[in-house]
């Protein structure tokens, strides 16, 4: 057999032929390798899933060595240049770019679902004024579940579709309300005459101007940023969405778990950590000392490195270009000089070259957000808005995949053997 792997179990001398399909062997095929009939069989051990494919997917393709990202076959560069976030959302969810009629209908549906129940406002008001906006977003997404009890019928395509529209439409509203709450500003209701990114910017920044329209450069920049964050195959938060979704709760509950996974500083929370890092470095002269600490493993160079990319993250390259367009409108960000010099030094340094560490999506995005006057702790929220379409496509794909079941890994138990309970007086 050509596409197969021969494995000899040296404990027994038995040889097994494992078929190779789509570049992988099935982990279950190792279970036939036993030392005796009632032996459980061999398992594969892979902490952090570094070499384990957990699904077949047709959504996003990454070639980490070449720095390639495609959604449903379309290069990210083309989508960022020519498409819109809502069109990319349809592409991710349905598998094809929509026709004009399909897109108009989708946009109409999104625009007519942007409002949230008034009680959601009261829910958000319950947070302290200085709450982290990501905690507010995660909790309020989970809270939405209680308003749509039918959403638990996840086997119904119509019910799934309805929640998908609601989530894409309402997350910018929740995000903007969280922002306004932390600023002590009145909440601004959605404007359904505006585009998806313009409506979001209006809900965030509009102060008492009914005709407020965001600058078109910033509106387009946000559409591109949402596109660049829309999906990234089986990352930590997409995996959380699939794992939680596999026990079949409603998608609000699963998506709040995905947003929680995104929040961490090693994932979507890295964009805010980059800004804190740049502020801490303070000036270009301090960079060599900072790099020394990184190489001594006392610091991480935030916004650098990636589990999959061993080359420049294509999204980082686009964002770097976008930053200059935004700065034309907002004025430049003084931290840009530090970031550019940090990147230049890191890309020439053996430590980073040997480990193939390059800037990722989070390295330059925060500079744009800061120039637009978003508070640093709000950056992961901006990531979450864009990633919503990806989480939902991954969730739908998982639910309709006949090979999927409730996610439940195995473990290698390396703890104590059986022993008798000892009363506290004898310990
Ligand atoms: N700064 C310094 N050293 C690093 C970094 C970094 N940012 N990233 C990896 N390394 C080193 C790491 O210490 C290890 O060195 P050694 O071989 O001497 O032990 C080597 O590079 C391999 O790294 P790893 O930890 O095995 O890589 P990983 O695939 O487990 O981690 C990562 C990937 C993204 C968590 C990691 O690169 C990192 O912590 N980066 C900083 C946080 C960040 O920017 N996260 C955003 C990721 S992209 C967008 C997203 O997911 O949201």
XYZ file of C-alpha atoms and ligand atoms in Angstrom:
479
model
C 0.000 0.000 0.000
C 1.555 3.329 -1.031
C -0.236 5.770 1.265
C 0.294 3.922 4.491
C 2.513 3.716 7.529
C 3.977 0.408 8.752
C 4.323 0.280 12.511
C 6.019 -2.558 14.375
C 5.111 -2.922 18.029
C 8.389 -4.152 19.524
C 6.581 -5.400 22.628
C 4.860 -8.075 20.553
C 6.671 -8.067 17.205
C 3.345 -7.391 15.444
C 3.355 -5.080 12.432
C 0.387 -2.896 11.508
C -0.429 -1.044 8.298
C -2.023 2.322 9.071
C -3.653 4.097 6.120
C -2.523 7.704 5.556
C -5.498 9.868 4.580
C -5.176 13.618 3.960
C -1.622 13.521 5.357
C -2.606 11.942 8.678
C -3.011 8.580 10.370
C -5.977 7.981 12.621
C -5.098 8.061 16.320
C -7.763 5.373 16.872
C -5.814 2.951 14.679
C -3.191 2.710 17.438
C -5.735 1.158 19.779
C -5.401 -2.206 18.004
C -1.792 -2.365 19.269
C -2.119 -4.391 22.461
C 0.146 -6.614 24.534
C -2.766 -8.867 25.538
C -6.439 -9.064 24.520
C -7.818 -7.020 27.440
C -5.091 -4.361 27.141
C -6.642 -0.905 26.448
C -4.373 -0.405 23.416
C -1.856 2.308 22.589
C -2.769 5.954 22.847
C -1.020 8.950 21.293
C 0.250 11.663 23.645
C 0.113 15.281 22.479
C -0.130 17.981 25.179
C -1.337 21.293 23.693
C -2.319 19.455 20.468
C 0.936 20.426 18.782
C 0.618 17.709 16.160
C -2.988 16.584 16.359
C -5.671 17.394 13.787
C -8.987 17.424 15.649
C -11.242 17.877 12.635
C -11.504 18.010 8.866
C -12.208 21.582 7.849
C -12.891 23.460 4.623
C -12.892 26.954 6.135
C -9.346 28.338 6.487
C -6.010 27.171 5.112
C -2.665 28.207 6.592
C 0.780 27.336 5.274
C 2.858 28.448 8.248
C 6.235 28.044 6.534
C 5.243 30.166 3.569
C 3.131 32.688 5.517
C -0.066 31.916 3.569
C -3.634 32.356 4.848
C -6.710 31.645 2.716
C -10.396 31.554 3.583
C -12.364 29.022 1.508
C -9.475 29.248 -0.982
C -9.380 33.059 -1.267
C -6.047 34.673 -0.243
C -6.385 36.972 2.774
C -4.635 39.752 0.821
C -7.412 39.760 -1.814
C -10.181 39.659 0.777
C -8.602 42.519 2.742
C -8.247 44.603 -0.405
C -11.544 43.894 -2.149
C -14.138 42.508 0.249
C -16.081 43.621 3.305
C -16.375 41.952 6.696
C -20.012 40.988 6.178
C -19.190 39.425 2.802
C -16.283 37.495 4.375
C -18.659 36.370 7.151
C -20.987 34.907 4.514
C -18.028 33.291 2.764
C -16.817 31.676 5.985
C -20.250 30.479 7.016
C -21.653 29.343 3.655
C -18.482 28.362 1.807
C -18.988 30.678 -1.194
C -18.963 34.400 -1.841
C -22.581 35.602 -1.915
C -24.403 36.913 -4.986
C -25.534 40.554 -4.758
C -29.074 39.434 -3.852
C -27.818 37.054 -1.145
C -25.519 39.720 0.259
C -28.197 42.422 0.325
C -30.537 40.054 2.171
C -27.811 39.146 4.696
C -26.869 42.768 5.325
C -30.535 43.612 5.818
C -30.900 40.811 8.360
C -27.778 41.898 10.245
C -28.914 45.527 10.314
C -32.314 44.603 11.669
C -30.865 42.579 14.560
C -28.382 45.063 15.998
C -30.509 46.120 18.974
C -30.297 44.215 22.262
C -33.012 43.786 24.875
C -33.127 46.805 27.206
C -32.343 44.498 30.121
C -28.913 43.919 28.586
C -28.202 47.588 29.252
C -29.117 47.093 32.895
C -26.930 43.986 32.970
C -23.948 45.977 31.685
C -24.715 48.807 34.095
C -24.220 46.296 36.920
C -20.468 46.239 36.282
C -18.087 48.552 38.137
C -17.021 51.599 36.102
C -13.469 50.255 35.874
C -14.365 46.674 34.867
C -12.301 45.116 32.145
C -14.411 45.430 28.969
C -13.508 41.893 27.940
C -15.039 40.495 31.158
C -18.132 42.553 30.363
C -18.281 41.227 26.806
C -17.750 37.568 27.782
C -20.457 37.769 30.455
C -22.941 39.667 28.321
C -22.573 37.215 25.407
C -23.345 34.389 27.849
C -26.265 36.415 29.256
C -27.784 36.770 25.762
C -28.465 33.043 25.891
C -31.196 33.638 28.482
C -33.125 35.846 26.033
C -33.324 33.163 23.333
C -34.321 29.856 24.939
C -34.981 28.302 21.507
C -31.268 28.714 20.698
C -30.552 25.387 22.400
C -32.089 23.539 19.435
C -28.722 23.343 17.774
C -29.689 20.485 15.452
C -32.100 22.789 13.579
C -30.414 24.643 10.671
C -33.038 27.441 10.871
C -32.468 27.953 14.600
C -28.691 27.918 14.088
C -28.957 30.489 11.323
C -31.128 32.802 13.414
C -28.611 32.850 16.291
C -25.754 33.354 13.881
C -27.419 36.530 12.552
C -28.152 37.722 16.063
C -24.603 37.154 17.278
C -22.877 38.886 14.347
C -25.359 41.775 14.633
C -25.358 42.234 18.407
C -21.728 41.736 19.438
C -20.674 45.216 18.234
C -23.588 46.642 20.247
C -22.522 44.820 23.415
C -18.900 45.837 22.825
C -19.841 49.492 22.342
C -22.095 49.492 25.423
C -19.218 48.024 27.462
C -16.978 50.856 26.219
C -19.538 53.565 26.998
C -20.080 52.125 30.460
C -16.374 52.285 31.304
C -16.274 55.895 30.065
C -19.399 56.949 31.981
C -21.052 57.941 28.698
C -24.678 57.319 27.692
C -25.142 54.300 25.450
C -25.634 55.061 21.762
C -28.179 52.896 19.962
C -27.302 51.193 16.675
C -27.707 53.168 13.448
C -28.987 50.772 10.830
C -28.393 53.215 7.967
C -24.634 52.850 8.490
C -22.270 50.082 7.391
C -21.265 47.411 9.912
C -17.967 49.097 10.926
C -19.399 52.631 10.729
C -22.294 51.684 12.987
C -19.829 50.248 15.502
C -17.642 53.377 15.455
C -20.724 55.540 15.817
C -21.940 53.578 18.871
C -18.473 53.973 20.411
C -17.546 57.563 19.610
C -20.710 59.518 18.863
C -21.431 62.239 21.398
C -24.801 63.867 20.899
C -24.708 64.135 17.085
C -27.552 62.312 15.342
C -25.857 62.665 11.979
C -22.441 61.492 13.181
C -20.661 59.570 10.423
C -17.202 58.144 11.049
C -14.293 59.129 8.811
C -14.424 56.833 5.722
C -10.722 55.933 6.105
C -11.317 54.735 9.673
C -14.529 52.983 8.637
C -12.672 51.060 5.917
C -9.728 50.393 8.272
C -12.099 48.753 10.720
C -13.729 46.675 7.988
C -10.247 45.439 7.005
C -9.285 44.782 10.649
C -12.465 42.760 11.140
C -11.671 40.782 7.951
C -8.109 40.098 9.137
C -9.367 38.775 12.466
C -12.331 36.828 11.062
C -10.932 33.290 11.240
C -7.678 31.449 11.749
C -8.458 27.719 11.701
C -8.032 25.656 14.894
C -6.585 28.274 17.257
C -7.209 28.257 21.010
C -10.557 30.093 20.910
C -11.914 28.231 17.841
C -11.021 25.028 19.652
C -12.855 26.288 22.756
C -15.892 27.043 20.556
C -15.810 23.542 19.102
C -15.124 21.760 22.403
C -17.836 23.595 24.350
C -20.187 23.447 21.335
C -19.663 19.675 21.115
C -21.708 19.135 24.281
C -24.461 21.013 22.388
C -25.291 24.082 24.489
C -26.692 27.139 22.678
C -24.142 29.151 20.654
C -24.183 32.156 23.031
C -22.810 29.938 25.778
C -20.228 28.347 23.476
C -19.206 31.704 22.012
C -18.708 33.240 25.446
C -16.265 30.377 26.137
C -14.471 31.113 22.863
C -14.230 34.802 23.797
C -12.859 33.766 27.209
C -10.130 31.732 25.489
C -9.331 34.698 23.259
C -8.888 36.995 26.264
C -5.613 35.403 27.413
C -2.335 37.276 26.788
C -0.937 34.454 24.647
C -3.909 34.688 22.247
C -6.145 37.709 21.487
C -5.057 39.479 24.650
C -1.582 39.828 23.118
C -2.574 43.034 21.279
C -3.012 44.870 24.585
C 0.160 43.312 26.017
C 2.095 44.672 23.002
C 1.032 48.198 23.891
C 1.890 47.785 27.566
C 5.264 46.401 26.433
C 5.958 49.299 24.043
C 4.997 51.802 26.741
C 7.300 50.043 29.194
C 10.211 50.075 26.728
C 9.551 53.803 26.397
C 12.184 54.738 23.826
C 14.249 53.268 20.992
C 17.441 53.403 23.127
C 15.943 50.946 25.621
C 15.278 48.256 22.992
C 18.655 46.411 23.209
C 18.228 46.020 26.963
C 14.687 44.718 26.492
C 15.837 42.218 23.837
C 18.519 41.020 26.289
C 15.766 40.247 28.830
C 13.723 38.411 26.201
C 16.717 36.253 25.301
C 17.292 35.552 29.003
C 13.650 34.359 29.099
C 12.726 37.090 31.584
C 10.308 38.662 29.109
C 8.239 37.611 26.080
C 8.347 39.760 22.987
C 4.580 40.168 22.769
C 3.116 40.163 19.253
C 5.899 37.858 18.063
C 5.815 34.120 17.441
C 3.030 31.793 16.438
C 2.222 28.118 16.801
C 1.626 27.750 13.055
C 3.496 30.577 11.300
C 7.230 30.118 10.981
C 7.295 33.100 8.647
C 5.843 36.625 8.604
C 2.134 36.500 9.520
C 0.446 37.822 6.345
C -2.099 39.670 8.496
C 0.671 41.589 10.274
C 2.029 42.806 6.922
C -1.408 44.149 5.899
C -1.986 45.801 9.292
C 1.418 47.494 9.147
C 0.393 49.072 5.817
C -3.034 49.974 7.167
C -1.480 51.749 10.153
C 0.049 54.388 7.879
C -3.349 55.111 6.264
C -4.978 55.476 9.690
C -2.196 57.739 10.988
C -2.848 60.127 8.053
C -6.229 60.774 9.693
C -5.442 60.395 13.387
C -1.847 61.633 13.485
C 0.970 59.183 14.074
C 1.468 57.045 17.142
C 4.824 57.812 18.790
C 5.138 54.142 19.773
C 5.337 53.216 16.073
C 9.052 54.099 15.981
C 9.728 51.738 18.884
C 7.707 48.950 17.241
C 9.450 49.309 13.877
C 12.909 49.336 15.471
C 12.009 46.407 17.742
C 10.921 44.421 14.701
C 14.085 45.357 12.775
C 16.396 44.293 15.605
C 14.452 41.098 16.351
C 14.414 39.986 12.712
C 18.215 40.236 12.572
C 18.889 38.579 15.916
C 19.922 34.891 15.992
C 17.565 34.111 18.900
C 14.521 35.073 16.808
C 15.922 33.865 13.467
C 16.732 30.371 14.795
C 13.301 30.032 16.375
C 11.589 31.520 13.303
C 9.806 34.174 15.379
C 8.113 36.883 13.302
C 5.507 39.578 14.033
C 1.980 38.202 14.318
C -1.418 39.875 13.849
C -1.243 41.487 17.280
C 2.054 43.333 16.831
C 0.782 46.388 14.920
C -3.013 46.320 15.476
C -2.826 47.958 18.914
C -0.982 50.963 17.480
C -3.966 51.641 15.231
C -6.441 51.187 18.077
C -4.425 53.519 20.290
C -4.216 56.181 17.581
C -8.021 55.994 17.352
C -8.194 56.556 21.132
C -9.446 53.129 22.167
C -8.335 52.279 25.727
C -5.717 49.490 25.789
C -7.898 47.002 27.663
C -10.495 47.300 24.906
C -8.256 45.825 22.161
C -9.174 42.153 22.713
C -12.841 43.180 22.416
C -12.089 44.528 18.930
C -10.454 41.205 18.042
C -13.526 39.336 19.339
C -15.944 41.297 17.124
C -14.071 40.213 13.993
C -13.521 36.646 15.160
C -17.251 36.072 15.770
C -17.863 35.028 12.148
C -15.018 32.498 12.365
C -16.197 31.009 15.673
C -19.693 30.587 14.247
C -18.454 28.945 11.030
C -16.287 26.545 13.039
C -19.277 25.769 15.275
C -21.605 25.058 12.324
C -18.981 22.904 10.624
C -18.464 20.916 13.833
C -22.199 20.357 14.391
C -22.796 19.117 10.836
C -19.688 16.879 10.723
C -20.750 13.239 11.126
C -17.283 12.321 12.417
C -17.565 14.678 15.408
C -18.790 13.706 18.850
C -18.586 15.306 22.277
C -14.938 16.341 22.756
C -13.351 14.197 25.413
C -9.578 13.639 25.397
C -7.831 10.779 27.142
C -5.133 11.183 29.783
C -2.032 9.284 30.839
C -2.617 8.652 34.515
C 0.735 8.969 36.290
C -0.591 9.411 39.844
C -0.606 7.099 42.881
C -1.871 3.521 42.739
C -4.729 2.413 44.993
C -4.193 3.060 48.731
C -6.314 3.003 51.867
C -7.820 6.119 53.416
C -5.920 7.335 56.485
C -7.939 9.107 59.257
C -6.774 12.675 59.887
C -5.533 11.785 63.415
C -3.055 9.313 61.890
C -1.615 11.570 59.150
N 9.186 36.031 22.684
C 10.306 35.353 23.034
N 10.496 34.056 22.815
C 9.504 33.389 22.224
C 8.303 34.013 21.837
C 8.168 35.384 22.096
N 7.057 36.042 21.751
N 7.483 33.105 21.278
C 8.135 31.933 21.319
N 9.353 32.107 21.881
C 10.408 31.091 22.051
C 10.026 30.123 23.175
O 10.532 30.574 24.408
C 10.690 28.856 22.693
O 12.076 28.969 22.950
P 12.944 27.660 23.354
O 12.946 26.800 22.135
O 14.278 28.203 23.735
O 12.235 27.009 24.515
C 10.522 28.905 21.172
O 10.424 30.298 20.853
C 9.289 28.173 20.648
O 8.162 28.747 21.244
P 6.925 27.931 21.833
O 6.558 28.537 23.144
O 7.192 26.468 21.774
O 5.823 28.250 20.769
P 4.278 27.975 20.919
O 3.818 27.538 19.587
O 3.964 27.085 22.086
O 3.687 29.430 21.313
C 2.846 31.617 21.107
C 3.135 30.296 20.390
C 2.080 32.538 20.184
C 1.952 31.345 22.347
C 4.189 32.252 21.545
O 4.965 32.543 20.403
C 3.993 33.508 22.379
O 3.831 33.412 23.600
N 3.990 34.745 21.750
C 3.730 35.966 22.461
C 2.237 36.170 22.634
C 1.563 36.547 21.324
O 2.006 37.422 20.596
N 0.423 35.886 21.056
C -0.394 36.155 19.862
C -0.399 34.990 18.918
S -1.053 35.373 17.298
C -2.670 35.876 17.470
C -3.517 35.075 18.370
O -3.394 33.867 18.534
O -4.381 35.682 18.958
